[in-house]
């Protein structure tokens, strides 16, 4: 619901539904934020108006002689320099060669019931039922006559989406050096959580209190980045997983971004979100508009889990392309970690047969199928199929995979070029470079300049031709280096990327697109508008994934998180983890497998097959169920998903402590009165992991390094202790003790042996 109420002095706007409420009013032509958070009533505006706080001391008054007009003390939803507000500005402009403060004054309001108005670029937007409040402001500054500012507030079911547009109807260019998508002055004490890291350690959560120094969450590497995800949270000091107020912020944008929070002496915290202003000096020529990306804000009083629930719903219902909304993702096999660049068609078909046998539905051929791409020094930019590896071409391979009953998926890295490629030799000027600088390489590649039409056309035509020739059902769209450019060029690059993605996949909605940028260097809402899922990280070690997937879970639903079982020891960490844990962690995402299946022991093969069967049975709950982070002992992680008829809980451990404490399982959101059956998924243990200790349980002594144990290990696995019981929802929600873990003595068949990096997956269903 969006309401507008006018009085002689002010106009009040209420934007709200069951999820969120926002009260705004115009004062002195500026936009005051009266409230953002719990849904309220339009009538509350009068009482919430704190602008009667008078300016004092050395404050500057916006209306001379009117002590209530101090912009530095009024909570605002947009602000500029030069109006007496000394907090961070939302916009900075240059006109006629000098910095000019906007001083924009409210002019008109419109309530749009559905999307109206021209979109000037390929900027992706949230889609789905919504109403929009469009407020237009005109500058009082005589140097900016003809420029208008539009602030949009779009109300979706679980989130509010803001966008800003600047239009130049003057006779001369104006330059944007900073232009935020949103600005909110929020009242309260906050903790800010950001999700940071780097390659193979993306999305680690970090918390800092919001104080008087500005906290900035920014990316400048050309992508939304693995350094700092654009999404962040502000939570009340007492917020926990299931209680307390939490605001979540995100941006529908895949390039350099900026988010900041800073407390002022009035107790208000200014929160800004938008594109990064670094090196930005964007010319808006007469007659043109500059659109910011959409900024998303959601709010919950039910802690982090409450906020995640709203963000997940928003992403699944309003961001994911319509053809893939709530549509189950296939179990895929990806050739990368198993083969890297070295494969033949025979090898791929052998892997495909095994993948099919274990239950995979889609076979993805990763890097190495084109040009001279036998390592990462050559071939990017070219699309000619390597006939030595694939004598029947992609068509031949695709036909054979389809005959096996598998879908066919293909990897591309269309934004990049190796200097050793036909593409670069023919068009060296297509490479993206920083003006005047020498070329800098990342993974031996340069980026193509997506701001050039001929480059975009080349990519669209090349990729489309392959997709149409080879009956492709899935594409992994990769991008493996950071950008050499910043500012305007980096901004235009992302618009170019969106145009390319829209042109290729807009016409092919049946293709499942998975985003990837060295893993999670571009995990954001912008990419999710095109790609229903994104490869979360090149780190598939399940213990590393506990942090990565946990971080993602605050803002992104499981269906969007590419998660695969890979080999142990792991290629990134050398850590050896049990298959059960690799599976249990990957289940909480868009699941697949990614290691060489040839030579796999039969015991592993059957365990893998059982894992995939289990995932498929519960796939809808894993991908679309309501996700929660549950309490677990220190260092451990517990995730829960609840579907229509079941709840699934994963309990994950890092190191097994000696003499572990009794462990409790706590499940959320059940019916107190009903009785539930709790069962752990059957798991297996490697015989070899017990080494010489086997002498304690066997009648004969076995050499821990000898052939007997090796052979036994290949053919036999021991069942780990399984848990099963039934109790009321009330007991489960308060917590139940589960079978103890191995602690040297007191062996019992029900004991969960586990060892380091052990885990369990519990199914909780109504007792029949
Ligand atoms: C990146 C991706 C990997 C794989 C390789 C191929 O690193 O993140 O998953 O596709 O490229 O070169």
XYZ file of C-alpha atoms and ligand atoms in Angstrom:
780
model
C 0.000 0.000 0.000
C 1.291 3.454 -0.860
C -0.577 6.497 0.464
C -0.034 10.191 -0.016
C -1.415 12.849 2.358
C -1.009 16.516 1.695
C -1.247 19.380 4.123
C -0.407 22.958 3.419
C 3.164 22.592 4.645
C 4.005 18.964 4.043
C 3.235 15.883 2.050
C 3.367 12.572 3.906
C 3.906 9.249 2.157
C 3.310 5.861 3.703
C 4.742 2.838 1.940
C 3.982 -0.400 3.689
C 2.651 -3.942 3.770
C 2.886 -6.795 6.299
C 6.651 -6.985 5.876
C 7.931 -3.463 6.073
C 6.755 0.088 6.635
C 8.302 3.370 5.561
C 7.035 6.858 6.433
C 8.350 9.846 4.536
C 7.458 13.481 4.481
C 8.608 16.489 2.584
C 9.935 19.346 4.711
C 11.437 22.492 3.225
C 11.306 20.576 -0.053
C 13.601 17.872 1.342
C 12.658 14.245 1.939
C 12.498 13.403 5.606
C 12.549 9.777 6.767
C 10.159 9.436 9.671
C 10.393 5.706 9.925
C 11.710 2.542 8.288
C 11.070 -0.899 9.768
C 7.975 -2.343 11.351
C 4.739 -1.579 9.500
C 3.045 1.490 11.061
C 0.119 3.740 10.153
C 0.150 6.925 8.074
C -1.393 8.758 11.054
C 1.815 8.179 13.024
C 3.650 10.747 10.946
C 2.875 13.709 13.180
C 4.168 12.046 16.330
C 7.265 10.628 14.676
C 8.356 13.983 13.338
C 11.536 14.732 15.264
C 12.481 17.697 13.100
C 11.222 19.804 15.988
C 14.654 19.020 17.394
C 16.087 22.442 16.824
C 19.451 23.134 15.347
C 21.909 24.425 17.895
C 25.399 25.843 18.357
C 27.185 26.281 15.057
C 24.512 24.481 12.998
C 23.385 25.998 9.757
C 19.720 26.626 9.069
C 18.221 25.758 5.712
C 15.475 28.381 6.087
C 16.893 31.514 7.585
C 15.379 32.295 10.971
C 13.586 28.946 11.231
C 15.404 26.959 13.933
C 13.615 23.744 12.934
C 15.192 23.813 9.487
C 18.590 22.415 10.396
C 19.210 19.662 7.836
C 22.030 18.239 9.944
C 19.533 17.134 12.589
C 16.681 15.940 10.366
C 16.664 12.263 9.391
C 16.592 12.246 5.608
C 15.997 9.785 2.781
C 18.166 11.779 0.378
C 20.696 14.518 0.933
C 23.153 16.814 -0.740
C 26.154 18.892 0.226
C 25.575 22.599 0.518
C 22.301 22.474 2.444
C 23.713 22.440 5.969
C 23.732 18.637 6.263
C 27.300 17.615 7.079
C 26.690 13.899 6.984
C 27.665 11.910 3.910
C 25.989 13.149 0.733
C 23.939 11.007 -1.641
C 24.932 12.855 -4.792
C 27.836 14.918 -6.113
C 27.723 16.711 -9.435
C 30.089 18.702 -11.610
C 28.792 21.308 -14.001
C 30.698 23.887 -15.975
C 33.955 22.471 -14.586
C 33.090 22.966 -10.917
C 31.519 20.916 -8.163
C 27.928 22.020 -7.786
C 25.665 21.119 -4.915
C 22.270 19.936 -6.075
C 19.887 21.375 -3.495
C 16.994 19.493 -5.008
C 13.468 20.530 -3.981
C 10.409 18.302 -4.007
C 8.248 19.001 -7.023
C 5.735 16.191 -7.583
C 4.703 12.680 -6.612
C 3.176 9.847 -8.581
C 2.053 6.431 -7.452
C 2.569 3.845 -10.157
C 0.669 0.611 -9.777
C 2.857 -1.319 -12.122
C 6.053 -0.710 -13.912
C 5.800 2.366 -16.031
C 8.331 4.768 -17.375
C 11.172 4.252 -19.762
C 14.160 2.194 -18.883
C 17.158 3.792 -20.447
C 19.646 1.002 -20.042
C 19.898 -2.736 -19.689
C 19.934 -2.400 -15.915
C 18.214 -5.431 -14.370
C 15.306 -4.811 -12.002
C 13.270 -6.731 -9.483
C 10.118 -8.124 -11.114
C 6.803 -9.164 -9.659
C 3.761 -7.494 -8.121
C 4.644 -4.108 -6.686
C 3.637 -0.483 -6.390
C 6.026 2.408 -6.897
C 6.168 5.847 -5.395
C 7.955 8.189 -7.774
C 9.068 11.512 -6.348
C 10.476 14.210 -8.587
C 12.814 16.913 -7.318
C 14.068 19.989 -9.137
C 17.214 21.919 -8.252
C 16.974 25.341 -6.689
C 20.591 25.854 -7.751
C 20.682 28.111 -10.808
C 23.687 26.230 -12.220
C 21.624 23.070 -12.534
C 18.483 24.332 -14.203
C 17.043 21.662 -16.473
C 18.317 18.795 -14.318
C 15.750 16.702 -12.485
C 16.088 14.022 -9.845
C 13.710 11.129 -9.449
C 13.582 8.995 -6.310
C 11.677 5.725 -6.662
C 10.417 3.540 -3.832
C 8.988 0.231 -5.051
C 7.175 -1.939 -2.542
C 7.470 -5.689 -3.087
C 6.046 -8.434 -0.875
C 9.074 -8.690 1.431
C 11.333 -5.787 0.521
C 11.457 -2.152 -0.457
C 13.451 -1.312 -3.564
C 14.892 2.132 -4.215
C 16.231 3.620 -7.396
C 17.395 7.087 -8.383
C 17.419 8.652 -11.806
C 18.980 11.925 -12.932
C 17.722 13.473 -16.127
C 19.443 16.208 -18.051
C 17.074 18.479 -19.934
C 19.456 21.408 -19.849
C 21.565 22.605 -22.730
C 24.870 21.342 -21.370
C 26.432 18.210 -19.951
C 26.422 17.536 -16.265
C 28.845 15.075 -14.662
C 27.980 12.665 -11.891
C 30.845 11.944 -9.504
C 28.715 10.252 -6.856
C 25.147 9.049 -7.182
C 23.646 6.721 -4.627
C 20.650 4.451 -5.083
C 19.428 4.970 -1.558
C 19.930 6.918 1.617
C 18.309 6.239 4.988
C 18.883 7.894 8.357
C 17.944 5.181 10.843
C 17.486 5.632 14.518
C 19.131 3.168 16.930
C 22.364 1.444 17.927
C 23.571 -0.885 15.220
C 26.065 -3.576 14.471
C 27.050 -3.868 10.821
C 27.684 -7.279 9.303
C 29.560 -7.448 6.031
C 30.489 -10.492 3.951
C 34.092 -10.342 2.877
C 37.031 -12.431 1.749
C 38.815 -13.240 -1.459
C 39.262 -16.112 -3.877
C 38.401 -19.481 -2.230
C 37.321 -17.779 1.006
C 34.337 -15.730 -0.027
C 31.467 -14.464 2.131
C 32.979 -14.679 5.604
C 30.822 -12.672 7.969
C 32.432 -9.824 9.907
C 30.672 -7.701 12.505
C 31.580 -4.211 13.666
C 29.669 -1.742 15.807
C 28.446 1.318 13.940
C 29.994 4.393 15.527
C 31.045 7.884 14.535
C 33.691 6.762 12.062
C 32.309 5.857 8.687
C 32.248 2.147 7.838
C 32.494 1.524 4.120
C 31.649 -1.717 2.348
C 32.959 -1.163 -1.159
C 34.207 -3.081 -4.139
C 36.574 -1.595 -6.698
C 37.744 -4.656 -8.648
C 35.165 -4.218 -11.395
C 32.836 -6.890 -10.021
C 30.539 -7.014 -7.048
C 33.557 -8.956 -5.806
C 34.695 -11.726 -3.521
C 36.362 -8.978 -1.432
C 33.138 -7.373 -0.201
C 29.720 -8.593 -1.239
C 27.294 -5.701 -1.844
C 24.849 -7.176 0.684
C 25.196 -6.138 4.338
C 23.135 -6.097 7.523
C 22.487 -3.605 10.280
C 21.201 -5.202 13.431
C 20.159 -3.983 16.821
C 22.775 -4.605 19.499
C 20.637 -7.363 21.056
C 19.695 -9.091 17.782
C 20.220 -12.834 17.601
C 19.353 -15.473 15.063
C 15.658 -15.479 15.953
C 15.005 -12.255 17.768
C 15.760 -8.587 17.501
C 15.605 -6.077 14.705
C 17.703 -6.616 11.608
C 17.822 -4.597 8.393
C 19.240 -6.228 5.276
C 20.603 -4.191 2.355
C 21.584 -5.323 -1.094
C 22.089 -3.969 -4.577
C 20.911 -5.312 -7.941
C 24.286 -4.635 -9.481
C 27.329 -6.691 -10.467
C 30.005 -4.010 -10.600
C 31.824 -1.706 -8.213
C 29.553 -0.863 -5.334
C 29.474 1.267 -2.236
C 27.660 0.901 1.058
C 28.317 2.914 4.177
C 27.054 3.458 7.690
C 27.964 6.260 10.052
C 26.390 7.475 13.232
C 25.804 11.170 13.828
C 25.582 13.098 17.101
C 21.773 13.072 16.797
C 21.786 9.270 17.165
C 20.794 8.697 13.565
C 22.865 6.383 11.422
C 23.127 7.322 7.777
C 23.134 4.304 5.496
C 24.006 4.742 1.837
C 24.011 2.239 -0.983
C 24.932 2.592 -4.609
C 27.627 2.277 -7.225
C 31.153 3.048 -6.097
C 32.052 6.715 -6.590
C 35.712 5.794 -7.027
C 37.025 7.418 -10.243
C 33.473 8.190 -11.301
C 32.921 11.244 -13.465
C 30.043 10.220 -15.666
C 28.853 12.570 -18.332
C 25.131 12.973 -18.807
C 24.730 14.736 -22.077
C 21.650 16.865 -22.728
C 18.592 14.696 -23.261
C 19.997 11.661 -21.388
C 19.206 10.008 -18.071
C 21.478 8.263 -15.616
C 19.873 5.398 -13.710
C 21.286 3.891 -10.565
C 20.923 0.204 -9.860
C 18.064 -0.856 -7.580
C 18.900 -0.910 -3.880
C 17.008 -3.414 -1.764
C 16.139 -3.123 1.897
C 14.280 -5.649 4.014
C 13.550 -5.606 7.715
C 12.693 -8.171 10.352
C 12.020 -8.171 14.061
C 12.763 -11.904 14.145
C 16.517 -11.682 14.057
C 18.881 -12.771 11.319
C 16.813 -15.803 10.409
C 13.735 -13.627 10.017
C 15.640 -11.270 7.740
C 17.095 -14.135 5.697
C 13.604 -15.566 5.207
C 12.453 -12.274 3.688
C 15.522 -11.843 1.508
C 15.276 -15.438 0.282
C 11.653 -14.961 -0.647
C 12.463 -11.713 -2.442
C 15.238 -13.348 -4.472
C 13.249 -16.466 -5.342
C 10.098 -14.521 -6.271
C 11.357 -11.237 -7.731
C 14.949 -11.666 -8.917
C 15.363 -15.125 -10.468
C 14.320 -15.184 -14.164
C 10.689 -16.112 -14.444
C 11.272 -19.358 -16.322
C 13.342 -20.675 -13.382
C 11.364 -19.344 -10.410
C 10.857 -22.156 -7.893
C 11.872 -24.632 -10.583
C 14.031 -27.472 -9.300
C 17.619 -27.377 -10.463
C 19.114 -30.553 -11.936
C 21.862 -32.558 -10.245
C 24.899 -31.864 -12.365
C 28.262 -33.410 -13.036
C 30.998 -30.888 -13.874
C 34.217 -31.978 -15.599
C 36.536 -29.278 -14.186
C 38.059 -30.638 -10.996
C 38.225 -34.149 -12.441
C 39.788 -33.353 -15.832
C 40.834 -29.716 -15.909
C 41.996 -29.110 -19.528
C 42.930 -32.661 -20.274
C 40.198 -34.850 -21.741
C 39.034 -36.689 -24.814
C 35.535 -37.481 -25.908
C 36.067 -41.057 -24.747
C 37.055 -39.850 -21.290
C 34.052 -37.522 -21.095
C 31.667 -40.273 -22.144
C 33.123 -42.626 -19.595
C 32.584 -39.974 -16.898
C 29.115 -39.301 -18.231
C 28.124 -42.978 -17.999
C 29.272 -43.093 -14.390
C 27.623 -39.772 -13.606
C 24.375 -41.073 -15.026
C 24.712 -44.290 -13.027
C 25.127 -42.361 -9.791
C 22.023 -40.287 -10.562
C 23.289 -37.088 -12.218
C 20.920 -35.442 -14.676
C 23.141 -32.920 -16.427
C 26.691 -33.260 -17.731
C 28.680 -30.029 -17.845
C 31.764 -29.787 -20.004
C 33.905 -27.117 -18.357
C 36.954 -25.269 -19.691
C 39.174 -26.592 -22.481
C 36.845 -27.485 -25.382
C 37.756 -24.716 -27.817
C 40.663 -23.149 -29.679
C 44.136 -23.864 -28.318
C 42.804 -24.058 -24.808
C 45.046 -26.764 -23.374
C 45.986 -24.675 -20.397
C 45.063 -21.196 -19.266
C 47.585 -19.411 -21.533
C 45.691 -19.682 -24.805
C 42.376 -19.887 -26.557
C 40.048 -17.539 -24.687
C 38.155 -15.453 -27.198
C 37.968 -18.298 -29.736
C 35.004 -20.565 -30.284
C 36.244 -23.170 -32.772
C 35.762 -26.565 -31.163
C 38.948 -28.511 -30.510
C 38.418 -31.462 -32.842
C 41.369 -33.349 -31.432
C 39.606 -33.627 -28.124
C 36.113 -33.767 -29.583
C 36.255 -35.345 -33.071
C 32.465 -35.282 -33.370
C 32.327 -31.663 -32.259
C 29.995 -30.413 -29.583
C 27.039 -31.658 -31.592
C 28.423 -35.188 -31.485
C 29.125 -35.047 -27.785
C 25.754 -33.516 -27.070
C 23.982 -36.250 -29.056
C 25.826 -38.979 -27.172
C 25.122 -37.409 -23.793
C 21.465 -37.034 -24.623
C 21.423 -40.666 -25.718
C 22.748 -41.540 -22.243
C 19.743 -39.698 -20.809
C 21.782 -36.679 -19.681
C 21.281 -33.006 -20.396
C 24.257 -31.143 -21.839
C 25.879 -28.104 -20.262
C 28.811 -26.013 -21.437
C 31.345 -23.611 -19.924
C 32.161 -20.255 -21.499
C 34.339 -17.342 -20.476
C 33.152 -14.871 -23.104
C 34.284 -11.667 -21.412
C 37.966 -12.589 -21.576
C 40.643 -13.080 -24.204
C 44.111 -14.634 -24.176
C 46.664 -12.720 -26.269
C 47.424 -16.143 -27.739
C 44.100 -16.439 -29.561
C 42.796 -15.787 -33.046
C 40.371 -13.284 -31.566
C 43.122 -11.148 -30.054
C 45.368 -11.461 -33.113
C 42.539 -10.135 -35.268
C 41.294 -7.486 -32.812
C 43.960 -6.412 -30.326
C 42.010 -3.187 -29.871
C 39.089 -5.105 -28.357
C 40.980 -5.683 -25.111
C 39.912 -3.583 -22.179
C 42.654 -1.388 -20.826
C 43.128 1.495 -18.505
C 43.865 4.607 -20.593
C 47.620 5.104 -20.962
C 48.507 2.165 -18.724
C 50.295 -0.985 -19.831
C 48.212 -4.171 -19.921
C 47.963 -6.057 -16.669
C 47.217 -9.775 -16.878
C 45.178 -11.917 -14.553
C 45.207 -15.660 -15.112
C 47.064 -14.847 -18.377
C 44.049 -13.075 -19.788
C 42.709 -9.655 -20.644
C 39.083 -8.655 -20.563
C 37.237 -7.723 -23.715
C 35.885 -4.207 -23.820
C 32.170 -4.794 -23.404
C 31.492 -1.097 -23.790
C 32.147 -1.557 -27.555
C 29.181 -2.604 -29.651
C 31.276 -4.761 -32.012
C 32.634 -6.709 -29.030
C 29.163 -7.286 -27.624
C 27.939 -8.388 -31.045
C 30.870 -10.794 -31.410
C 30.131 -12.422 -28.061
C 26.385 -12.624 -28.646
C 26.835 -14.138 -32.103
C 29.578 -16.584 -31.114
C 27.891 -17.898 -27.976
C 24.444 -18.035 -29.590
C 25.769 -20.026 -32.546
C 27.278 -22.637 -30.227
C 24.155 -22.870 -28.089
C 21.943 -23.366 -31.101
C 24.194 -25.870 -32.800
C 24.729 -28.187 -29.864
C 21.367 -28.471 -28.064
C 22.681 -27.028 -24.816
C 20.510 -27.024 -21.682
C 22.877 -25.283 -19.271
C 25.611 -22.665 -19.482
C 28.289 -21.844 -16.928
C 29.259 -18.221 -17.610
C 32.672 -17.597 -16.100
C 34.898 -14.528 -15.715
C 38.249 -15.122 -14.152
C 40.060 -11.901 -13.443
C 39.604 -8.539 -11.825
C 39.090 -5.536 -14.066
C 41.873 -3.208 -15.237
C 39.490 -0.230 -15.272
C 37.515 1.746 -12.727
C 34.949 4.534 -12.656
C 32.852 5.236 -15.770
C 34.381 2.492 -17.852
C 33.789 -0.130 -15.191
C 30.177 1.033 -14.888
C 29.593 0.877 -18.666
C 31.256 -2.534 -18.784
C 28.598 -3.984 -16.493
C 25.811 -2.432 -18.556
C 27.449 -4.020 -21.603
C 27.512 -7.355 -19.814
C 23.819 -7.078 -18.959
C 23.010 -6.284 -22.578
C 24.940 -9.341 -23.747
C 23.302 -11.646 -21.190
C 19.860 -10.276 -22.031
C 20.368 -10.752 -25.760
C 21.632 -14.321 -25.451
C 19.491 -15.736 -22.671
C 16.381 -13.566 -23.000
C 15.637 -15.552 -26.141
C 16.569 -18.870 -24.574
C 14.712 -18.953 -21.259
C 14.883 -22.737 -21.043
C 18.668 -22.681 -20.642
C 19.784 -22.821 -17.031
C 22.511 -20.220 -16.596
C 25.016 -20.538 -13.771
C 27.107 -17.462 -13.051
C 30.730 -17.832 -12.026
C 33.659 -15.485 -11.587
C 36.619 -17.467 -10.235
C 33.935 -18.890 -7.994
C 32.164 -16.148 -6.089
C 33.694 -12.923 -7.417
C 30.303 -11.871 -8.797
C 27.669 -13.361 -6.501
C 25.034 -10.653 -6.536
C 21.428 -9.821 -7.334
C 22.361 -8.342 -10.724
C 23.740 -11.637 -11.997
C 20.868 -13.534 -10.378
C 18.441 -11.580 -12.584
C 19.925 -13.600 -15.468
C 21.464 -16.648 -13.788
C 19.248 -18.614 -11.394
C 22.345 -20.014 -9.703
C 25.951 -18.945 -9.154
C 29.047 -21.015 -8.459
C 29.716 -19.949 -4.886
C 33.426 -20.656 -4.681
C 36.258 -22.598 -6.262
C 36.691 -23.945 -2.771
C 34.556 -27.052 -2.479
C 36.217 -28.242 0.732
C 33.089 -28.717 2.881
C 34.713 -27.233 5.965
C 35.592 -24.047 4.083
C 32.116 -24.098 2.599
C 30.633 -23.927 6.100
C 31.747 -20.290 6.275
C 31.098 -19.505 2.626
C 27.612 -21.001 2.402
C 26.746 -19.751 5.868
C 27.693 -16.216 4.784
C 25.649 -16.510 1.611
C 22.657 -17.820 3.537
C 22.039 -14.435 5.172
C 21.041 -12.888 1.854
C 20.761 -15.532 -0.854
C 18.511 -18.612 -0.969
C 19.929 -22.116 -1.268
C 18.596 -22.541 -4.824
C 21.097 -19.907 -5.989
C 24.196 -21.442 -4.404
C 26.171 -23.841 -6.628
C 27.578 -26.512 -4.277
C 29.387 -29.693 -5.349
C 30.915 -32.796 -3.834
C 34.564 -32.899 -4.868
C 37.586 -35.069 -4.150
C 39.313 -35.587 -0.813
C 42.026 -34.607 0.017
C 40.846 -31.305 -1.333
C 42.759 -29.483 -4.068
C 42.658 -26.136 -2.248
C 43.337 -27.162 1.338
C 44.679 -30.738 1.204
C 42.043 -31.510 3.832
C 40.613 -35.019 3.805
C 36.940 -35.064 4.691
C 34.441 -37.912 4.682
C 32.103 -38.286 1.716
C 29.141 -37.940 4.107
C 30.176 -34.410 5.094
C 30.977 -33.401 1.528
C 27.473 -34.509 0.586
C 25.690 -33.071 3.623
C 27.161 -29.599 3.034
C 26.514 -29.602 -0.725
C 22.900 -30.659 -0.179
C 22.174 -27.102 1.037
C 22.464 -25.661 -2.444
C 22.136 -26.324 -6.170
C 23.871 -29.655 -5.880
C 26.343 -31.412 -8.134
C 29.495 -33.469 -8.213
C 32.887 -32.516 -9.521
C 35.682 -35.080 -9.405
C 37.110 -37.869 -11.515
C 34.670 -40.738 -11.227
C 36.964 -43.120 -13.073
C 38.837 -45.272 -10.628
C 36.345 -44.552 -7.862
C 36.083 -47.492 -5.457
C 32.818 -49.366 -5.633
C 32.062 -48.501 -1.998
C 32.428 -44.818 -2.778
C 30.331 -45.176 -5.874
C 27.442 -46.712 -3.998
C 27.719 -44.110 -1.221
C 27.663 -41.354 -3.830
C 24.656 -42.909 -5.489
C 22.792 -43.096 -2.195
C 23.652 -39.475 -1.475
C 22.271 -38.339 -4.817
C 19.121 -40.422 -4.368
C 18.660 -38.808 -0.949
C 19.140 -35.319 -2.387
C 16.672 -35.895 -5.196
C 14.056 -37.179 -2.762
C 14.381 -34.014 -0.668
C 15.435 -31.645 -3.452
C 12.514 -29.273 -3.196
C 13.042 -28.780 0.517
C 16.799 -28.342 0.114
C 16.477 -25.801 -2.686
C 13.347 -23.885 -1.713
C 12.561 -24.779 1.897
C 12.634 -22.099 4.571
C 16.264 -21.862 5.689
C 17.423 -21.221 9.236
C 20.738 -21.131 11.050
C 20.307 -23.022 14.314
C 22.284 -23.090 17.552
C 25.268 -25.457 17.620
C 28.258 -25.882 19.897
C 31.177 -23.512 19.378
C 32.872 -24.000 16.013
C 30.038 -26.164 14.701
C 27.280 -25.193 12.328
C 23.650 -26.265 12.148
C 21.457 -25.467 9.150
C 17.788 -26.237 8.858
C 15.448 -26.224 5.876
C 11.716 -26.682 6.211
C 9.534 -27.753 3.307
C 5.865 -28.619 3.075
C 6.163 -31.998 4.736
C 9.557 -32.228 6.303
C 12.382 -30.455 8.031
C 16.005 -31.336 7.352
C 18.845 -30.390 9.675
C 22.547 -30.556 8.914
C 24.870 -30.569 11.910
C 28.506 -29.983 10.967
C 31.685 -30.200 13.003
C 35.177 -29.047 12.430
C 37.573 -30.849 14.782
C 36.337 -33.571 17.116
C 37.280 -32.527 20.646
C 38.560 -35.175 23.042
C 35.765 -36.057 25.420
C 33.117 -34.130 23.513
C 30.166 -32.677 25.363
C 26.718 -34.164 24.893
C 25.297 -32.627 21.779
C 21.809 -31.202 21.471
C 19.703 -30.795 18.395
C 17.337 -27.860 18.344
C 14.830 -27.462 15.528
C 12.803 -24.346 14.778
C 9.302 -23.626 13.550
C 7.572 -26.929 14.385
C 4.094 -27.467 15.770
C 4.396 -27.804 19.567
C 1.523 -30.253 19.815
C 2.484 -32.656 17.036
C 4.804 -35.638 17.347
C 7.766 -35.848 15.027
C 10.083 -38.637 13.989
C 13.778 -37.708 13.930
C 16.198 -39.857 11.962
C 19.753 -39.380 10.885
C 20.719 -40.216 7.309
C 22.683 -43.505 7.317
C 26.410 -42.802 6.977
C 29.516 -44.841 6.357
C 33.045 -44.776 7.706
C 36.222 -45.730 5.889
C 37.874 -48.815 7.353
C 41.317 -47.356 6.644
C 40.722 -44.385 8.894
C 41.061 -46.710 11.922
C 44.529 -47.961 10.898
C 46.193 -50.083 13.558
C 43.326 -49.478 15.972
C 41.393 -52.200 14.164
C 43.265 -54.758 16.270
C 40.993 -53.780 19.158
C 37.878 -54.987 17.408
C 39.181 -57.748 15.134
C 40.226 -61.251 16.214
C 43.338 -61.013 13.993
C 46.033 -58.409 13.799
C 46.111 -56.418 10.541
C 49.034 -54.448 9.172
C 47.763 -50.824 8.958
C 49.927 -50.262 5.849
C 49.290 -53.676 4.305
C 47.346 -54.995 1.346
C 44.575 -56.611 3.407
C 43.466 -53.328 4.883
C 43.794 -51.574 1.532
C 41.606 -54.149 -0.183
C 39.086 -54.149 2.661
C 38.945 -50.364 2.429
C 38.116 -50.562 -1.265
C 35.239 -52.944 -0.795
C 33.777 -52.287 2.568
C 32.703 -49.359 4.700
C 31.514 -49.479 8.283
C 28.133 -48.076 9.223
C 28.346 -45.117 11.560
C 25.942 -44.879 14.486
C 22.484 -43.826 13.458
C 20.037 -41.783 15.450
C 16.271 -42.333 15.505
C 13.614 -41.236 17.957
C 10.271 -39.506 18.182
C 9.060 -36.672 20.340
C 6.827 -33.631 20.428
C 7.484 -30.492 18.452
C 7.777 -28.734 21.804
C 10.677 -30.989 22.869
C 12.447 -30.606 19.532
C 12.117 -26.854 19.598
C 13.538 -26.756 23.094
C 16.329 -29.178 22.097
C 16.977 -32.913 22.409
C 20.243 -34.691 23.261
C 21.513 -36.890 20.443
C 23.736 -39.977 20.532
C 27.181 -39.275 21.806
C 30.247 -38.966 19.648
C 33.382 -41.111 19.840
C 35.444 -40.427 22.922
C 37.887 -43.317 23.319
C 35.870 -45.605 25.569
C 32.279 -46.609 26.121
C 31.700 -47.866 22.598
C 28.091 -48.368 21.662
C 26.718 -49.267 18.211
C 24.616 -46.101 18.261
C 27.674 -43.928 18.872
C 28.270 -41.367 16.114
C 31.955 -42.043 15.456
C 32.455 -39.278 12.936
C 35.962 -38.079 13.792
C 37.222 -34.722 12.552
C 35.006 -32.972 9.994
C 32.091 -35.237 10.811
C 28.476 -34.297 10.285
C 24.945 -35.639 10.397
C 21.869 -34.939 8.374
C 18.586 -35.358 10.255
C 15.140 -35.725 8.715
C 12.248 -34.569 10.885
C 8.799 -35.662 9.755
C 5.386 -35.902 11.350
C 4.934 -39.270 13.027
C 2.413 -41.320 11.131
C 37.278 -20.829 -12.830
C 36.000 -21.446 -12.295
C 36.161 -22.937 -12.208
C 36.497 -23.499 -13.570
C 37.730 -22.817 -14.105
C 37.995 -23.222 -15.544
O 38.302 -20.967 -11.930
O 35.665 -20.884 -11.064
O 35.004 -23.534 -11.692
O 35.407 -23.324 -14.428
O 37.606 -21.400 -14.073
O 39.098 -22.593 -16.059
